[in-house]
CSV table of C-alpha atoms and ligand atoms in Angstrom, one decimal:
chain,number,residue,atom,x,y,z
A,1,MET,CA,-21.9,14.5,-16.5
A,2,SER,CA,-24.3,12.1,-15.0
A,3,ALA,CA,-27.2,12.9,-12.7
A,4,SER,CA,-27.7,9.3,-11.8
A,5,MET,CA,-26.8,8.0,-8.3
A,6,ILE,CA,-23.5,6.0,-8.4
A,7,PRO,CA,-22.8,3.1,-6.0
A,8,ALA,CA,-20.4,4.1,-3.2
A,9,ASP,CA,-17.6,1.6,-4.2
A,10,VAL,CA,-17.8,2.7,-7.9
A,11,ALA,CA,-17.6,6.4,-6.8
A,12,GLU,CA,-14.6,5.7,-4.6
A,13,ALA,CA,-12.8,3.8,-7.4
A,14,GLN,CA,-13.5,6.6,-9.9
A,15,ILE,CA,-12.4,9.3,-7.5
A,16,LEU,CA,-9.1,7.5,-6.8
A,17,SER,CA,-8.5,7.1,-10.6
A,18,TRP,CA,-8.7,10.9,-10.9
A,19,VAL,CA,-6.3,11.7,-8.1
A,20,GLN,CA,-2.8,12.6,-9.3
A,21,PRO,CA,-0.5,12.3,-6.3
A,22,LEU,CA,1.9,15.0,-5.3
A,23,ASP,CA,5.1,15.0,-7.3
A,24,PRO,CA,8.1,13.2,-5.6
A,25,GLU,CA,10.5,15.9,-6.8
A,26,ARG,CA,8.6,19.2,-6.9
A,27,ASP,CA,6.6,18.5,-3.8
A,28,LEU,CA,9.5,17.2,-1.7
A,29,GLU,CA,10.7,18.8,1.5
A,30,THR,CA,13.4,17.7,3.9
A,31,ILE,CA,12.5,17.8,7.6
A,32,PRO,CA,14.1,16.8,10.9
A,33,LEU,CA,13.4,13.3,11.9
A,34,PHE,CA,11.7,14.4,15.1
A,35,GLN,CA,9.0,16.0,13.0
A,36,ALA,CA,8.5,13.0,10.7
A,37,MET,CA,5.6,11.3,12.6
A,38,GLY,CA,2.7,10.6,10.1
A,39,ARG,CA,4.6,12.1,7.1
A,40,VAL,CA,5.0,10.2,3.8
A,41,LEU,CA,8.5,9.3,2.6
A,42,ALA,CA,9.0,10.9,-0.9
A,43,THR,CA,12.2,9.1,-1.8
A,44,THR,CA,13.2,5.4,-1.4
A,45,VAL,CA,16.1,5.6,1.1
A,46,GLN,CA,19.1,3.3,1.1
A,47,SER,CA,20.9,2.0,4.1
A,48,PRO,CA,24.3,3.8,4.5
A,49,LEU,CA,25.3,1.0,6.9
A,50,ASP,CA,25.3,-2.7,7.3
A,51,PHE,CA,22.9,-3.9,9.9
A,52,PRO,CA,24.3,-5.2,12.2
A,53,HIS,CA,27.3,-3.0,11.7
A,54,TRP,CA,29.7,-5.8,12.8
A,55,ASP,CA,29.5,-9.4,14.0
A,56,ASN,CA,28.2,-9.2,17.5
A,57,SER,CA,26.8,-11.3,20.4
A,58,ALA,CA,23.1,-11.8,21.0
A,59,MET,CA,23.7,-12.9,24.6
A,60,ASP,CA,25.9,-12.4,27.6
A,61,GLY,CA,28.5,-15.2,27.7
A,62,TYR,CA,31.9,-16.1,26.2
A,63,ALA,CA,33.2,-15.7,22.6
A,64,VAL,CA,35.0,-18.9,21.6
A,65,ARG,CA,36.5,-20.7,18.7
A,66,TYR,CA,33.9,-23.4,18.0
A,67,ALA,CA,36.6,-26.1,17.4
A,68,ASP,CA,37.9,-25.5,20.9
A,69,VAL,CA,34.5,-26.4,22.6
A,70,ALA,CA,32.9,-28.9,20.1
A,71,GLU,CA,33.4,-31.7,22.6
A,72,ALA,CA,32.6,-29.9,25.8
A,73,SER,CA,30.1,-31.4,28.3
A,74,ALA,CA,29.3,-31.2,32.0
A,75,GLU,CA,31.3,-34.3,32.6
A,76,THR,CA,34.3,-33.2,30.5
A,77,PRO,CA,34.3,-29.4,30.5
A,78,VAL,CA,36.7,-27.5,28.4
A,79,ILE,CA,38.7,-24.9,30.3
A,80,LEU,CA,39.6,-21.7,28.4
A,81,THR,CA,41.6,-18.7,29.5
A,82,VAL,CA,39.7,-15.4,29.6
A,83,VAL,CA,42.0,-12.9,28.0
A,84,GLU,CA,39.7,-9.9,27.6
A,85,GLU,CA,36.3,-8.5,28.6
A,86,ILE,CA,34.3,-6.7,25.9
A,87,PRO,CA,31.5,-4.5,27.2
A,88,ALA,CA,29.1,-2.9,24.7
A,89,GLY,CA,30.7,0.0,22.9
A,90,LYS,CA,34.3,-1.3,23.3
A,91,THR,CA,36.4,-2.5,20.4
A,92,PRO,CA,38.1,-5.9,21.1
A,93,GLN,CA,41.9,-5.5,21.5
A,94,ARG,CA,43.0,-9.1,21.1
A,95,ILE,CA,42.8,-11.8,18.4
A,96,ILE,CA,41.6,-14.9,20.3
A,97,GLN,CA,43.9,-17.9,19.9
A,98,SER,CA,43.1,-21.5,20.5
A,99,GLY,CA,42.5,-22.2,24.2
A,100,GLU,CA,41.5,-18.6,24.8
A,101,THR,CA,38.1,-16.8,25.1
A,102,ALA,CA,36.8,-13.3,25.7
A,103,ARG,CA,34.0,-12.4,28.1
A,104,ILE,CA,31.3,-10.8,26.0
A,105,LEU,CA,28.1,-8.9,26.6
A,106,THR,CA,24.9,-8.6,24.5
A,107,GLY,CA,25.5,-6.3,21.5
A,108,SER,CA,29.3,-6.3,21.9
A,109,MET,CA,31.6,-6.8,18.9
A,110,LEU,CA,32.9,-10.3,18.4
A,111,PRO,CA,36.7,-10.5,18.7
A,112,LEU,CA,38.7,-11.7,15.7
A,113,GLY,CA,39.4,-15.4,15.9
A,114,THR,CA,36.0,-16.3,17.4
A,115,ASP,CA,32.9,-17.6,15.7
A,116,THR,CA,30.6,-18.8,18.4
A,117,ILE,CA,29.1,-17.6,21.7
A,118,VAL,CA,28.7,-19.9,24.7
A,119,ILE,CA,26.0,-18.4,26.9
A,120,GLN,CA,26.9,-17.6,30.5
A,121,GLU,CA,24.4,-20.2,31.8
A,122,GLU,CA,26.5,-23.0,30.3
A,123,THR,CA,29.8,-21.9,31.9
A,124,GLN,CA,31.5,-21.8,35.3
A,125,ARG,CA,34.0,-19.0,36.0
A,126,GLN,CA,37.2,-20.1,37.7
A,127,GLY,CA,39.4,-17.0,38.3
A,128,ASP,CA,41.2,-16.3,35.0
A,129,GLY,CA,39.6,-19.3,33.3
A,130,VAL,CA,36.2,-20.4,32.5
A,131,GLU,CA,34.7,-23.9,32.2
A,132,ILE,CA,32.6,-24.6,29.2
A,133,LEU,CA,30.0,-27.1,30.3
A,134,ALA,CA,28.2,-27.8,27.0
A,135,ALA,CA,29.0,-27.8,23.3
A,136,PRO,CA,27.2,-25.0,21.5
A,137,GLU,CA,25.9,-25.1,18.0
A,138,PRO,CA,28.5,-23.7,15.5
A,139,GLN,CA,28.0,-19.9,15.3
A,140,ALA,CA,25.5,-19.9,18.1
A,141,PHE,CA,24.2,-16.5,19.2
A,142,VAL,CA,26.3,-14.6,16.7
A,143,ARG,CA,24.5,-11.8,14.8
A,144,HIS,CA,26.4,-11.6,11.6
A,145,ARG,CA,27.3,-8.3,10.0
A,146,ALA,CA,24.8,-7.2,7.3
A,147,SER,CA,22.5,-10.2,8.0
A,148,PHE,CA,19.6,-7.8,8.6
A,149,ARG,CA,20.3,-5.3,5.8
A,150,ARG,CA,23.3,-4.6,3.6
A,151,ALA,CA,24.8,-1.1,3.1
A,152,GLY,CA,23.5,0.3,-0.3
A,153,ASP,CA,20.4,-1.8,-0.3
A,154,ASP,CA,16.9,-0.2,0.0
A,155,LEU,CA,15.9,0.5,3.5
A,156,LEU,CA,12.4,2.1,3.3
A,157,ALA,CA,10.3,2.6,0.1
A,158,ALA,CA,8.9,5.9,-1.1
A,159,GLY,CA,5.3,6.3,-0.3
A,160,LEU,CA,5.6,4.8,3.2
A,161,GLU,CA,3.8,6.6,6.0
A,162,LEU,CA,6.3,7.2,8.9
A,163,HIS,CA,5.4,6.0,12.4
A,164,ALA,CA,7.6,5.0,15.3
A,165,PRO,CA,8.9,1.8,13.8
A,166,GLU,CA,10.0,3.4,10.5
A,167,ILE,CA,11.3,6.5,12.4
A,168,ALA,CA,13.5,4.1,14.5
A,169,VAL,CA,14.9,2.5,11.4
A,170,LEU,CA,15.7,5.9,9.9
A,171,ALA,CA,17.4,7.0,13.1
A,172,ALA,CA,19.4,3.9,13.3
A,173,ALA,CA,20.5,4.5,9.7
A,174,GLN,CA,21.5,8.1,10.5
A,175,TRP,CA,18.8,9.7,8.4
A,176,ALA,CA,18.5,12.7,10.7
A,177,GLN,CA,16.8,14.7,7.9
A,178,VAL,CA,14.2,12.9,5.9
A,179,PRO,CA,12.8,13.6,2.4
A,180,VAL,CA,9.0,13.7,2.7
A,181,TYR,CA,6.1,14.9,0.6
A,182,ARG,CA,4.8,18.3,1.6
A,183,ARG,CA,1.3,18.1,3.1
A,184,PRO,CA,-1.3,18.5,0.5
A,185,ARG,CA,-3.2,21.9,0.9
A,186,VAL,CA,-6.9,21.5,1.2
A,187,ALA,CA,-9.1,24.6,0.9
A,188,ILE,CA,-12.3,24.5,2.8
A,189,LEU,CA,-15.3,26.7,2.1
A,190,SER,CA,-18.7,26.8,3.8
A,191,THR,CA,-21.6,28.0,1.8
A,192,GLY,CA,-24.8,29.4,3.3
A,193,ASP,CA,-26.5,32.7,4.2
A,194,GLU,CA,-27.5,31.1,7.5
A,195,LEU,CA,-24.0,30.4,8.8
A,196,VAL,CA,-22.0,32.3,11.4
A,197,MET,CA,-18.7,31.7,13.0
A,198,PRO,CA,-18.6,30.2,16.5
A,199,ASP,CA,-17.6,33.5,18.1
A,200,GLN,CA,-20.3,35.6,16.4
A,201,PRO,CA,-23.7,36.3,18.1
A,202,LEU,CA,-26.4,33.9,16.8
A,203,GLN,CA,-29.5,35.6,15.4
A,204,PRO,CA,-32.8,33.7,15.0
A,205,GLY,CA,-32.6,31.5,11.9
A,206,GLN,CA,-28.8,31.3,12.0
A,207,ILE,CA,-26.6,28.3,12.8
A,208,VAL,CA,-22.9,28.0,13.5
A,209,ASP,CA,-20.6,26.8,10.7
A,210,SER,CA,-19.5,23.6,12.3
A,211,ASN,CA,-18.4,22.0,9.0
A,212,GLN,CA,-15.5,24.3,8.6
A,213,TYR,CA,-14.0,23.0,11.9
A,214,ALA,CA,-14.9,19.4,11.4
A,215,LEU,CA,-13.5,19.3,7.9
A,216,ALA,CA,-10.3,21.1,8.9
A,217,ALA,CA,-9.8,18.5,11.7
A,218,LEU,CA,-10.4,15.7,9.2
A,219,VAL,CA,-8.0,17.1,6.7
A,220,GLN,CA,-5.3,17.4,9.4
A,221,ALA,CA,-6.0,13.8,10.6
A,222,ALA,CA,-5.5,12.7,7.0
A,223,GLY,CA,-2.1,14.4,6.8
A,224,GLY,CA,-3.2,17.4,4.9
A,225,GLU,CA,-2.8,21.1,5.6
A,226,PRO,CA,-6.3,22.7,5.9
A,227,VAL,CA,-6.7,26.1,4.4
A,228,PRO,CA,-10.0,27.4,5.9
A,229,LEU,CA,-11.5,30.0,3.7
A,230,GLY,CA,-14.5,30.9,5.7
A,231,ILE,CA,-18.2,31.3,5.0
A,232,ILE,CA,-19.4,32.2,1.6
A,233,PRO,CA,-23.0,33.6,1.2
A,234,ASP,CA,-25.4,32.0,-1.2
A,235,ASP,CA,-24.6,34.5,-3.9
A,236,PRO,CA,-23.3,33.3,-7.2
A,237,GLU,CA,-20.8,36.1,-7.6
A,238,ALA,CA,-19.3,35.6,-4.2
A,239,LEU,CA,-19.2,31.9,-4.7
A,240,ARG,CA,-17.5,32.2,-8.0
A,241,GLU,CA,-14.8,34.4,-6.6
A,242,ALA,CA,-14.3,32.2,-3.6
A,243,ILE,CA,-13.9,29.0,-5.6
A,244,ALA,CA,-11.6,30.6,-8.1
A,245,ALA,CA,-9.4,31.9,-5.3
A,246,ALA,CA,-9.4,28.5,-3.6
A,247,LEU,CA,-8.3,26.8,-6.8
A,248,THR,CA,-5.1,29.0,-6.9
A,249,GLN,CA,-3.9,28.0,-3.5
A,250,ALA,CA,-4.9,24.4,-2.9
A,251,ASP,CA,-4.3,20.9,-4.2
A,252,CYS,CA,-7.9,20.0,-3.5
A,253,VAL,CA,-11.0,22.1,-2.6
A,254,LEU,CA,-13.8,21.1,-0.3
A,255,SER,CA,-17.0,23.0,0.1
A,256,SER,CA,-20.0,22.1,2.1
A,257,GLY,CA,-23.6,23.0,1.4
A,258,GLY,CA,-25.3,24.3,-1.8
A,259,VAL,CA,-25.1,21.0,-3.7
A,260,SER,CA,-28.7,20.0,-3.3
A,261,VAL,CA,-31.5,21.0,-5.7
A,262,GLY,CA,-32.7,24.0,-3.6
A,263,ASP,CA,-33.1,27.5,-5.0
A,264,TYR,CA,-29.9,28.6,-3.4
A,265,ASP,CA,-27.7,25.7,-4.4
A,266,TYR,CA,-25.3,27.3,-6.9
A,267,VAL,CA,-22.2,25.2,-6.5
A,268,ASP,CA,-22.6,22.9,-9.5
A,269,ARG,CA,-23.5,25.8,-11.8
A,270,ILE,CA,-20.5,27.9,-10.8
A,271,LEU,CA,-18.1,25.0,-11.1
A,272,MET,CA,-19.3,24.5,-14.7
A,273,GLU,CA,-18.9,28.2,-15.4
A,274,LEU,CA,-15.4,28.0,-14.1
A,275,GLY,CA,-14.5,25.3,-16.5
A,276,ALA,CA,-14.8,22.2,-14.3
A,277,VAL,CA,-15.9,18.8,-15.5
A,278,LEU,CA,-18.7,17.6,-13.2
A,279,GLU,CA,-18.0,13.9,-12.8
A,280,ILE,CA,-20.3,12.9,-10.0
A,281,ARG,CA,-23.4,14.6,-8.7
A,282,ALA,CA,-25.0,12.0,-6.5
A,283,VAL,CA,-24.0,8.9,-4.8
A,284,ALA,CA,-26.3,6.1,-3.6
A,285,VAL,CA,-25.5,6.5,0.1
A,286,LYS,CA,-27.5,7.7,3.1
A,287,PRO,CA,-26.6,10.2,4.5
A,288,GLY,CA,-24.7,12.0,1.8
A,289,LYS,CA,-26.5,11.5,-1.4
A,290,PRO,CA,-25.8,14.9,-2.9
A,291,LEU,CA,-22.1,14.8,-3.6
A,292,THR,CA,-20.4,16.8,-6.3
A,293,VAL,CA,-17.0,15.7,-7.5
A,294,ALA,CA,-15.5,17.9,-10.2
A,295,ARG,CA,-12.2,18.1,-12.0
A,296,PHE,CA,-10.5,21.2,-13.0
A,297,PRO,CA,-8.1,20.6,-15.9
A,298,SER,CA,-4.4,21.2,-15.4
A,299,SER,CA,-3.4,24.8,-15.2
A,300,GLU,CA,-0.3,26.4,-16.8
A,301,PRO,CA,2.7,25.6,-14.6
A,302,SER,CA,3.7,28.7,-12.7
A,303,PRO,CA,5.7,29.1,-9.5
A,304,GLY,CA,3.9,27.8,-6.5
A,305,GLN,CA,0.9,26.7,-8.5
A,306,ARG,CA,-0.3,23.2,-8.9
A,307,VAL,CA,0.2,21.8,-12.3
A,308,ALA,CA,-1.9,18.7,-11.8
A,309,PRO,CA,-5.7,18.8,-12.2
A,310,THR,CA,-7.4,20.0,-9.0
A,311,LEU,CA,-10.2,17.9,-7.6
A,312,TYR,CA,-13.2,19.6,-6.1
A,313,PHE,CA,-15.6,18.0,-3.6
A,314,GLY,CA,-18.9,19.7,-3.1
A,315,LEU,CA,-20.1,18.0,0.1
A,316,PRO,CA,-23.6,18.2,1.4
A,317,GLY,CA,-24.2,20.8,4.1
A,318,ASN,CA,-25.8,18.6,6.7
A,319,PRO,CA,-23.1,18.2,9.3
A,320,VAL,CA,-23.5,14.4,9.5
A,321,SER,CA,-23.6,14.0,5.7
A,322,ALA,CA,-20.5,16.2,5.3
A,323,LEU,CA,-18.5,14.0,7.7
A,324,VAL,CA,-19.8,10.7,6.2
A,325,SER,CA,-19.0,11.9,2.7
A,326,PHE,CA,-15.5,13.0,3.8
A,327,TRP,CA,-14.7,9.7,5.5
A,328,ARG,CA,-16.1,7.6,2.6
A,329,PHE,CA,-14.9,9.6,-0.4
A,330,VAL,CA,-12.5,12.5,0.4
A,331,GLU,CA,-10.2,10.7,2.8
A,332,PRO,CA,-9.1,8.0,0.3
A,333,ALA,CA,-8.5,10.8,-2.3
A,334,LEU,CA,-6.3,12.7,0.2
A,335,ARG,CA,-4.4,9.6,1.2
A,336,LYS,CA,-3.5,9.0,-2.4
A,337,LEU,CA,-2.9,12.7,-3.1
A,338,SER,CA,-0.4,12.8,-0.2
A,339,GLY,CA,1.9,10.3,-1.9
A,340,ARG,CA,1.1,7.2,0.2
A,341,ALA,CA,1.8,4.2,-2.0
A,342,ALA,CA,-1.0,2.1,-0.7
A,343,GLY,CA,-3.7,1.9,2.0
A,344,TRP,CA,-6.0,4.6,0.5
A,345,SER,CA,-9.4,3.0,1.0
A,346,PRO,CA,-11.4,2.9,4.2
A,347,VAL,CA,-11.1,-0.2,6.4
A,348,PHE,CA,-14.2,-2.3,6.9
A,349,VAL,CA,-14.4,-5.0,9.6
A,350,GLU,CA,-17.2,-7.3,10.6
A,351,ALA,CA,-18.8,-6.7,14.0
A,352,ARG,CA,-21.8,-7.9,15.8
A,353,SER,CA,-24.5,-5.2,16.1
A,354,GLN,CA,-25.8,-4.5,19.6
A,355,GLN,CA,-29.1,-3.1,18.3
A,356,ASP,CA,-31.4,-3.5,15.3
A,357,LEU,CA,-30.0,-1.5,12.4
A,358,LYS,CA,-32.7,-0.1,10.1
A,359,ALA,CA,-32.3,1.2,6.6
A,360,GLY,CA,-34.5,2.2,3.6
A,361,GLY,CA,-33.0,-0.5,1.4
A,362,GLN,CA,-32.6,1.9,-1.6
A,363,ARG,CA,-29.2,3.4,-0.7
A,364,GLU,CA,-26.2,2.0,1.1
A,365,THR,CA,-26.9,3.3,4.6
A,366,TYR,CA,-24.2,4.5,7.1
A,367,LEU,CA,-25.2,4.5,10.7
A,368,TRP,CA,-22.8,6.1,13.2
A,369,GLY,CA,-21.8,4.6,16.5
A,370,HIS,CA,-19.1,2.9,18.4
A,371,LEU,CA,-17.0,-0.1,17.6
A,372,ALA,CA,-15.4,-1.8,20.6
A,373,SER,CA,-13.1,-4.8,21.1
A,374,THR,CA,-14.8,-7.0,23.8
A,375,ASP,CA,-14.5,-10.5,25.1
A,376,GLN,CA,-17.2,-11.4,22.6
A,377,GLY,CA,-15.2,-10.0,19.7
A,378,LEU,CA,-15.9,-6.8,17.8
A,379,THR,CA,-19.2,-5.2,18.7
A,380,PHE,CA,-21.0,-2.2,17.2
A,381,SER,CA,-23.2,0.0,19.3
A,382,LEU,CA,-25.5,2.5,17.5
A,383,ALA,CA,-25.1,6.1,18.8
A,384,GLY,CA,-28.0,6.9,21.1
A,385,GLY,CA,-30.5,9.6,20.1
A,386,SER,CA,-31.9,10.7,16.7
A,387,HIS,CA,-30.2,9.4,13.6
A,388,SER,CA,-31.2,12.4,11.5
A,389,SER,CA,-28.4,13.7,9.3
A,390,GLY,CA,-29.1,17.1,10.8
A,391,ASN,CA,-28.3,15.9,14.3
A,392,LEU,CA,-24.7,16.3,14.9
A,393,ILE,CA,-24.9,16.0,18.7
A,394,ASN,CA,-24.9,12.3,18.9
A,395,LEU,CA,-21.9,12.0,16.5
A,396,ALA,CA,-19.6,12.7,19.5
A,397,GLY,CA,-17.9,9.4,20.4
A,398,THR,CA,-18.3,8.0,16.9
A,399,ASN,CA,-15.4,5.8,15.8
A,400,ALA,CA,-17.2,3.7,13.2
A,401,LEU,CA,-20.0,3.6,10.7
A,402,ALA,CA,-22.1,0.4,10.3
A,403,VAL,CA,-22.9,-0.1,6.6
A,404,VAL,CA,-26.3,-1.6,5.7
A,405,PRO,CA,-26.2,-2.6,2.1
A,406,VAL,CA,-28.7,-1.8,-0.6
A,407,GLY,CA,-31.6,-4.2,-0.5
A,408,THR,CA,-31.4,-4.8,3.2
A,409,ARG,CA,-33.9,-3.1,5.5
A,410,LEU,CA,-32.9,-4.6,8.8
A,411,VAL,CA,-29.8,-6.0,10.4
A,412,ALA,CA,-31.2,-7.5,13.6
A,413,ALA,CA,-29.4,-7.1,16.9
A,414,GLY,CA,-26.8,-9.8,17.4
A,415,ASN,CA,-26.1,-10.2,13.7
A,416,PRO,CA,-22.9,-9.4,11.9
A,417,VAL,CA,-22.6,-6.2,10.0
A,418,ALA,CA,-19.8,-4.5,8.0
A,419,VAL,CA,-18.4,-1.6,9.9
A,420,MET,CA,-16.2,1.2,8.5
A,421,LEU,CA,-13.5,2.4,10.9
A,422,VAL,CA,-13.2,6.2,11.3
A,423,GLY,CA,-11.4,6.3,14.6
A,424,ARG,CA,-9.4,4.3,17.1
A,425,ILE,CA,-10.9,1.2,18.6
A,426,GLY,CA,-10.7,0.7,22.3
A,427,LYS,CA,-10.8,-2.5,24.4
A,428,TYR,CA,-13.9,-2.6,26.7
B,1,AMP,P1,-27.5,22.7,2.1
B,1,AMP,O1,-26.8,21.5,1.6
B,1,AMP,O2,-26.8,24.0,1.8
B,1,AMP,O3,-28.9,22.7,1.7
B,1,AMP,O4,-27.5,22.6,3.7
B,1,AMP,C1,-28.2,21.5,4.3
B,1,AMP,C2,-28.3,21.7,5.8
B,1,AMP,O5,-27.0,21.8,6.4
B,1,AMP,C3,-28.9,23.1,6.2
B,1,AMP,O6,-29.8,22.8,7.3
B,1,AMP,C4,-27.8,23.9,6.5
B,1,AMP,O7,-28.1,24.9,7.4
B,1,AMP,C5,-26.8,23.0,7.1
B,1,AMP,N1,-25.5,23.4,6.9
B,1,AMP,C6,-25.0,23.9,5.7
B,1,AMP,N2,-23.7,24.2,5.9
B,1,AMP,C7,-23.4,24.0,7.2
B,1,AMP,C8,-22.2,24.2,7.9
B,1,AMP,N3,-21.1,24.7,7.3
B,1,AMP,N4,-22.2,23.9,9.2
B,1,AMP,C9,-23.3,23.4,9.8
B,1,AMP,N5,-24.4,23.2,9.1
B,1,AMP,C10,-24.5,23.5,7.8
B,2,MG,MG1,-27.1,25.9,1.9
């Protein structure tokens, strides 16, 4: 256990090293391909088919024997007899002999006897015959069977996140049901006597538990299944019970609030009482310094229960701090936990700041705002309004966090700054 502040990149690397991904066998489920968007392939899948499935034409034109047309030119065209027409989906019926050709359309099967396509533009149709007006390259415009992928070879690797391109490949290979990792279950607890649900009347001194909703949305966006467990009062007994219950039903537990050094901040104490190893207690970032990361040792395997050690994140209660901590530290862990083979870490890009960015210089400072692709390249605009970590109102519209490094107090407007992506960039 260390009470010292850990640099953000070190904390991220440590957290990733503690994550044990879901098990490719125990945590596998088979789902219809239509539901596969964003899911993670649990098994490397092989191609059951050759791609292309047969030699076929890449163009509309005529399938020929190359030897027949090797000498063709506009001055001395070669005339071939058109013995068949092969639209897409039709099997050729004839073996093409010397002096013959078949009319062929894009994607159609090459008839036996032919090896080359002459494109339509270099021909002149004459009734039952066709004039070939130029000599093609040998094997021109033929897509050869298995030249893209051979049956039995690997098609897509385990750990790949499925999006439209991969889903198209799976569909083409007739993988109508796909083996994916189940979504990791992430329990979410909010701690604090002052919290109420959005649909409850608000008494003086109370605030709404926005973190539960924000964290559930973030978990979902990261491919997890949020398990919202509600508001837990600042009472050690209630907290112990809630955390113990969360551990039995989740692969990862998030709580917000109660990790500072205030009189009612019980989370760390309870975690230790429950047998956790407290690995991180503070990170050198602003906002989000109080961050508890704890590991619960493996439990006895029992049906439905997770065997691997469970990771616990005690996030700060401030709404902005909670989000920043999630983006910077929890999301990479969930991406690894979910079985993705790579691409766990946040993406940082360089952008030109539109305003002065001010920081204390002691901790890596994350300033929220908007990253846009413009004619001047990537630009970062600081969110308007107060940059207090208690102000969540100006978080709306945030798609990026500018990162001011330790030791820097000012990034002047117009200068480059590293920006961490937390949403989609638009073109402006
Ligand atoms: P704490 O970390 O418990 O000291 O909380 C820090 C600040 O964040 C306090 O002002 C809390 O009222 C606020 N806060 C704590 N939890 C939540 C929550 N779930 N939703 C919104 N604000 C919260
Ligand atoms: Mg609190």
